[in-house]
XYZ file of C-alpha atoms in Angstrom:
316
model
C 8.508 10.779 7.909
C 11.110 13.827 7.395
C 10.788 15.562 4.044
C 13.144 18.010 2.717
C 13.461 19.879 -0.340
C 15.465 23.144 -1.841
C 17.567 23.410 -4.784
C 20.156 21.463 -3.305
C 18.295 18.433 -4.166
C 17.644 19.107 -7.395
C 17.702 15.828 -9.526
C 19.654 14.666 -12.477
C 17.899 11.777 -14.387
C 20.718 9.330 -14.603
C 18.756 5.822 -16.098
C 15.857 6.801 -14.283
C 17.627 7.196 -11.060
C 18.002 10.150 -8.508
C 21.376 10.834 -8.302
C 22.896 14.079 -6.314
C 26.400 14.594 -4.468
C 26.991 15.768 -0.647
C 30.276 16.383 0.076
C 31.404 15.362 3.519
C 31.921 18.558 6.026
C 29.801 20.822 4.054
C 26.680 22.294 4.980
C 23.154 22.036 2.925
C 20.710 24.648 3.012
C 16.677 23.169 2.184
C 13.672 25.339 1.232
C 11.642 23.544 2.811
C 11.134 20.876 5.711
C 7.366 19.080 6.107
C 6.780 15.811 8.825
C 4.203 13.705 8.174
C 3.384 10.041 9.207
C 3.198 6.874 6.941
C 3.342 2.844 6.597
C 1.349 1.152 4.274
C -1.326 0.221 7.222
C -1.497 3.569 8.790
C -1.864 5.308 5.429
C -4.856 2.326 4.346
C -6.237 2.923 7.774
C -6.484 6.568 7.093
C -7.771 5.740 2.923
C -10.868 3.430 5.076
C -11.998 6.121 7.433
C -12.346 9.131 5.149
C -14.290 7.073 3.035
C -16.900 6.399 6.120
C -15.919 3.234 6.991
C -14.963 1.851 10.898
C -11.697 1.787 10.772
C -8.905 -0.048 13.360
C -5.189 -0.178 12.886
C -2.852 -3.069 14.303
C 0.807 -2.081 13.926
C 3.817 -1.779 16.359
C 5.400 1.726 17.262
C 8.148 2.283 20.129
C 7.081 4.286 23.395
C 8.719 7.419 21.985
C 7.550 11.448 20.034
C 7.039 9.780 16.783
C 5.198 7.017 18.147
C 3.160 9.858 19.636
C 2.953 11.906 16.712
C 1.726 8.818 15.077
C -1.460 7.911 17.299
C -2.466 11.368 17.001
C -2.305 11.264 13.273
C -4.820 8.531 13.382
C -6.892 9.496 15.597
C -7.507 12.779 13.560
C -9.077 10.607 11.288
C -10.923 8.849 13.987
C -9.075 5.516 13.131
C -8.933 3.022 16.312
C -5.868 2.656 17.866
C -6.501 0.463 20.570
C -4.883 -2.770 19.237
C -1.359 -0.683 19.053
C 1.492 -3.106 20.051
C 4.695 -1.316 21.381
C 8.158 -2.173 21.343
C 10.616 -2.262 24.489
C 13.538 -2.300 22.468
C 13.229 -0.755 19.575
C 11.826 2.840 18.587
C 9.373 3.564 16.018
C 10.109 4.069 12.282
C 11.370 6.863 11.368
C 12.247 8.053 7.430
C 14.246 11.192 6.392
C 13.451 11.397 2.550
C 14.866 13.539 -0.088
C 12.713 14.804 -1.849
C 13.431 16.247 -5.574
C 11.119 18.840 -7.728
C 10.132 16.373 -9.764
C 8.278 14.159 -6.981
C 11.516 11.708 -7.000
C 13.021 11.172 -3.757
C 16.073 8.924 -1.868
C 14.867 7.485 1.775
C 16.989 7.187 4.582
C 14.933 4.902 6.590
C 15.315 3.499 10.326
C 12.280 0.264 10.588
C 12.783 -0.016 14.357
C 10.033 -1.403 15.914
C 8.127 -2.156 12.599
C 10.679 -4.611 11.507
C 10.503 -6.344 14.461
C 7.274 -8.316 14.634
C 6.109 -11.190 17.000
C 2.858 -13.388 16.688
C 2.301 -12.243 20.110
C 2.578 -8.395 19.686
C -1.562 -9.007 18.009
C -4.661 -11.083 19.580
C -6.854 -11.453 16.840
C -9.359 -13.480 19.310
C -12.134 -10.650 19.812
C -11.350 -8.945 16.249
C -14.261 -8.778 14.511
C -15.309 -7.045 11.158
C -15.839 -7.331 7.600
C -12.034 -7.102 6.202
C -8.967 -7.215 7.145
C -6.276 -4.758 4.968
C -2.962 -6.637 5.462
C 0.211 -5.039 4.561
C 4.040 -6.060 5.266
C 4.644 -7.199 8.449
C 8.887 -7.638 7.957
C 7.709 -10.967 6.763
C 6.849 -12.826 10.082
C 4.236 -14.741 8.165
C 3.036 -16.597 11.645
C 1.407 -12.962 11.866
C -0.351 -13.057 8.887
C -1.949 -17.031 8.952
C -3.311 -15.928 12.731
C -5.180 -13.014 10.907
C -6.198 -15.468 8.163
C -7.540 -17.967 10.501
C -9.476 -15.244 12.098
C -10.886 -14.000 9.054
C -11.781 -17.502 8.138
C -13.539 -18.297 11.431
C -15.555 -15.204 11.649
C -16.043 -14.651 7.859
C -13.923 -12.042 7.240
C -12.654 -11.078 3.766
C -8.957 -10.553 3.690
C -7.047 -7.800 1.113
C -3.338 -8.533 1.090
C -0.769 -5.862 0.126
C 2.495 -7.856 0.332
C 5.794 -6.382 1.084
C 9.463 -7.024 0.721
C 9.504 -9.232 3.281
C 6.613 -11.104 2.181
C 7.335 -10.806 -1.709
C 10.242 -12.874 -0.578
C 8.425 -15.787 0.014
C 6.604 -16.509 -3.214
C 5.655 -20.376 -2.670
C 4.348 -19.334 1.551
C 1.996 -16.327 -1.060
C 1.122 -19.323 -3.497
C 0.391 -22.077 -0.780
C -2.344 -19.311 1.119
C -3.361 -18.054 -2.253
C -7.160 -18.937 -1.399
C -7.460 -17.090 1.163
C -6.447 -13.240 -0.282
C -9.599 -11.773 -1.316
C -7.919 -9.191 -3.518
C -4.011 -9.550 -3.792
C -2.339 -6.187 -4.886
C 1.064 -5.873 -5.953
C 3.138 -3.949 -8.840
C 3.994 -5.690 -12.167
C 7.562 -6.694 -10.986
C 6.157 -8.326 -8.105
C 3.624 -10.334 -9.329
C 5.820 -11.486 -11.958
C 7.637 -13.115 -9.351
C 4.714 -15.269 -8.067
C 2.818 -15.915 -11.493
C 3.557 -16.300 -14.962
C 2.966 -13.039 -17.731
C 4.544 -10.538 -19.353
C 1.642 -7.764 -19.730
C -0.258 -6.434 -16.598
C -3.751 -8.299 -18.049
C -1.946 -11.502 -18.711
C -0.622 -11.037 -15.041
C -3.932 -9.875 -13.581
C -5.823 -12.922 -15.024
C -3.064 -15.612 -13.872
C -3.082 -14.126 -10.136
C -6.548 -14.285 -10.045
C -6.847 -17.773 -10.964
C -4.610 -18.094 -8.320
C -6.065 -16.389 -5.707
C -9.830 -17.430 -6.270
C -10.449 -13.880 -6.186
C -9.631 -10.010 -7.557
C -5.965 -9.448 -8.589
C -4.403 -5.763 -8.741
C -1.396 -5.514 -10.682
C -0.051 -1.841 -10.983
C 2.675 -0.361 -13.509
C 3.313 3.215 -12.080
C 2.148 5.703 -14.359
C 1.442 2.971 -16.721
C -1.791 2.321 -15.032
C -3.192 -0.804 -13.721
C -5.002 -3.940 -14.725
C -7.791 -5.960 -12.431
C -8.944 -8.992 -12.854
C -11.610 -11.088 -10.846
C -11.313 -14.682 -12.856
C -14.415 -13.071 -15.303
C -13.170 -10.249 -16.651
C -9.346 -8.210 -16.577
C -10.103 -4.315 -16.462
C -7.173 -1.797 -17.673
C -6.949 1.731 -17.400
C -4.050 4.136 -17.569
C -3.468 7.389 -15.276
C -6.708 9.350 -13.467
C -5.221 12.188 -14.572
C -2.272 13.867 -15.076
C -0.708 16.006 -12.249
C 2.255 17.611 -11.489
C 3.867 14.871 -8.972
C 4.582 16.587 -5.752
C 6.123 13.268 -4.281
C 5.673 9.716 -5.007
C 5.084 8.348 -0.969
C 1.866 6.387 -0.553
C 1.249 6.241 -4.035
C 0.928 2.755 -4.187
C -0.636 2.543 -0.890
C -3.284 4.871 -1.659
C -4.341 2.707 -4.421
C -4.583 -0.260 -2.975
C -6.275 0.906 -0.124
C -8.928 3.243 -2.058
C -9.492 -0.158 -4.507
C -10.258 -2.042 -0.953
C -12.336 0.218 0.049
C -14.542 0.577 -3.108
C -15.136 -3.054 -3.256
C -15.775 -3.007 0.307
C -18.234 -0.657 -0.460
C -20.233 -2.915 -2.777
C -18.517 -0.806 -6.307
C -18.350 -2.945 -9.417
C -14.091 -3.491 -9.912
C -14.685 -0.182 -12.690
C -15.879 1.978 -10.272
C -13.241 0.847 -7.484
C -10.377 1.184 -10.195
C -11.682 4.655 -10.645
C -12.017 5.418 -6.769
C -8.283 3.859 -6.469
C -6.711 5.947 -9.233
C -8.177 9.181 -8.058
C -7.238 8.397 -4.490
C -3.619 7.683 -5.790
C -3.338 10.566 -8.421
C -4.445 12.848 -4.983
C -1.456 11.731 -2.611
C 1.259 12.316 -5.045
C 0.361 15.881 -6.024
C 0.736 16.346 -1.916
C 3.810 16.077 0.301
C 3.645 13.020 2.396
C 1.688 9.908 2.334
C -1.987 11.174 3.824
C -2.023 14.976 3.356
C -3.915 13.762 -0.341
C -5.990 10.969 0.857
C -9.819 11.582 -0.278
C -12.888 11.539 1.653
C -15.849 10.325 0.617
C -17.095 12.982 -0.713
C -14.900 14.094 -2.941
C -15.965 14.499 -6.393
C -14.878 11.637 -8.905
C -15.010 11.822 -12.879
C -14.906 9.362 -15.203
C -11.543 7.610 -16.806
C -10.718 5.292 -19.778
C -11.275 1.737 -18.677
C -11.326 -0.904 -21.225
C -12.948 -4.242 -19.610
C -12.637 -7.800 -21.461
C -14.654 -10.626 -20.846
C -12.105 -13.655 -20.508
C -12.998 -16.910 -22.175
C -14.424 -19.806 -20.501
C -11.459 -21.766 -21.004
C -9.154 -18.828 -19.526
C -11.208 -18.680 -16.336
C -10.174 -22.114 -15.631
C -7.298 -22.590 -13.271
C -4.495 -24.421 -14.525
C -4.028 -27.962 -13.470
């Protein structure tokens, strides 16, 4: 990832949108130009390890600087890279993002070789572990039942963070449902898989579900979490100036896996998760705000609510 900033992208809230004019043939100057590295696995992969946990990354990267600059990233952070696939064809992914003062920014994205996934780029045969963090693999879903199958054989609990590509294919997310551990999406996107119009009502439907804990996130709204016994809300950590938005979403998902894989009642992960979140977007890039274990967490304003008998039921 490519950020740049200066005055010249200074935004004008237009419906909530970022919305700024280059002229053809003219030339920009930026205050201001920071590379980083990100993807929803790297940047979980990165969440797992500063919080002490073993942590291994699968993904697929081209033979090429950023794919490079990528491995070396990780292994920073003393995440395993050995199960790295690389493309051929394709380079690795590569973002230019405009980024505005207010944290808002416009991505000019190239997916390369992380768009381009084949059941055969990953051997799952000798993984091993407690969890597996799943995020979008350009919705080759053959990718995601061998990792499920694994995790099933060797008893493996199994987070999934969907993405477009995966979101796309509600009734293949509703037929595995069983098997995702904790499911973590934003309001929109659940909304497309279950019924509800608040993030509790959502929470508590995907959870019945699943069989297991639901995330359903709102932005600056907050979040609600449900596990089929109880639906947890809380608004924001704490409010920051936002630096830039990238890896928000991953940062909580990730740092709510990782508290629950670290035996922490759904409070205390929701906690962990919002802090972890709140962290990355008062940062440029997607890692630079990532917390380590040791970091120093205060409290927030969760409100938990024990759901009725007849509400933990799953519909027929």
């Amino acid at each position: 990832d490519v950020f740049l900033s200066g005055k010249v992208l200074r935004a004008h809230a237009e419906d909530g949108g970022f919305v700024e004019e280059f002229k053809l043939g003219e030339k920009y100057d930026l205050d201001n130009i920071t590379f980083s590295t990100g993807g929803g696995a790297t940047n979980g992969a990165v969440t797992f390890a500063r919080q002490g946990l073993d942590s291994h990354f699968m993904g697929k990267i081209g033979h090429d600087p950023a794919g490079d600059a990528i491995l070396a990233d990780l292994k920073k952070d003393n995440v395993n890279t050995a199960e790295v696939a690389y493309s051929k064809k394709f380079a690795s992914g590569y973002s230019v993002l405009l980024v505005s003062p207010r944290g808002e920014r416009a991505i000019l994205t190239y997916r390369g070789a992380s768009s381009h996934y084949r059941p055969a780029d990953f051997n799952f045969a000798h993984i091993s572990g407690d969890w597996f963090f799943i995020t979008s693999v350009a919705g080759c879903t053959e990718i995601i039942e061998s990792a499920l199958r694994c995790a099933k054989e060797k008893k493996m609990k199994v987070a999934m963070i969907p993405g477009k590509g995966e979101l796309n294919k509600a009734a293949w997310i509703k037929a595995h449902a069983k098997s995702f551990d904790i499911f973590s999406a934003n309001k929109e996107e659940t909304q497309n898989i279950v019924k509800g119009e608040t993030t509790s009502e959502l929470a508590t439907n995907m959870s019945k579900l699943t069989g297991g804990i639901a995330v359903v996130t709102d932005g600056p709204k907050g979040v609600a979490v449900s596990d089929g016994t109880k639906v947890c809300t809380a608004g924001m950590y704490e409010d920051v100036p936002v630096v830039d938005r990238t890896g928000a979403g991953d940062a909580f998902a990730s740092g709510f896996t990782a508290g629950i894989a670290r035996g922490k009642t759904l409070e205390e992960a929701i906690v962990l998760a919002s802090a972890n979140s709140t962290s990355v977007v008062s940062k440029v890039g997607a890692k630079a705000g990532i917390l380590s274990k040791s970091a120093k967490l205060h409290d927030m304003d969760i409100k938990t609510v024990m759901l009725k008998p007849e509400t933990q039921k799953e519909d027929k």
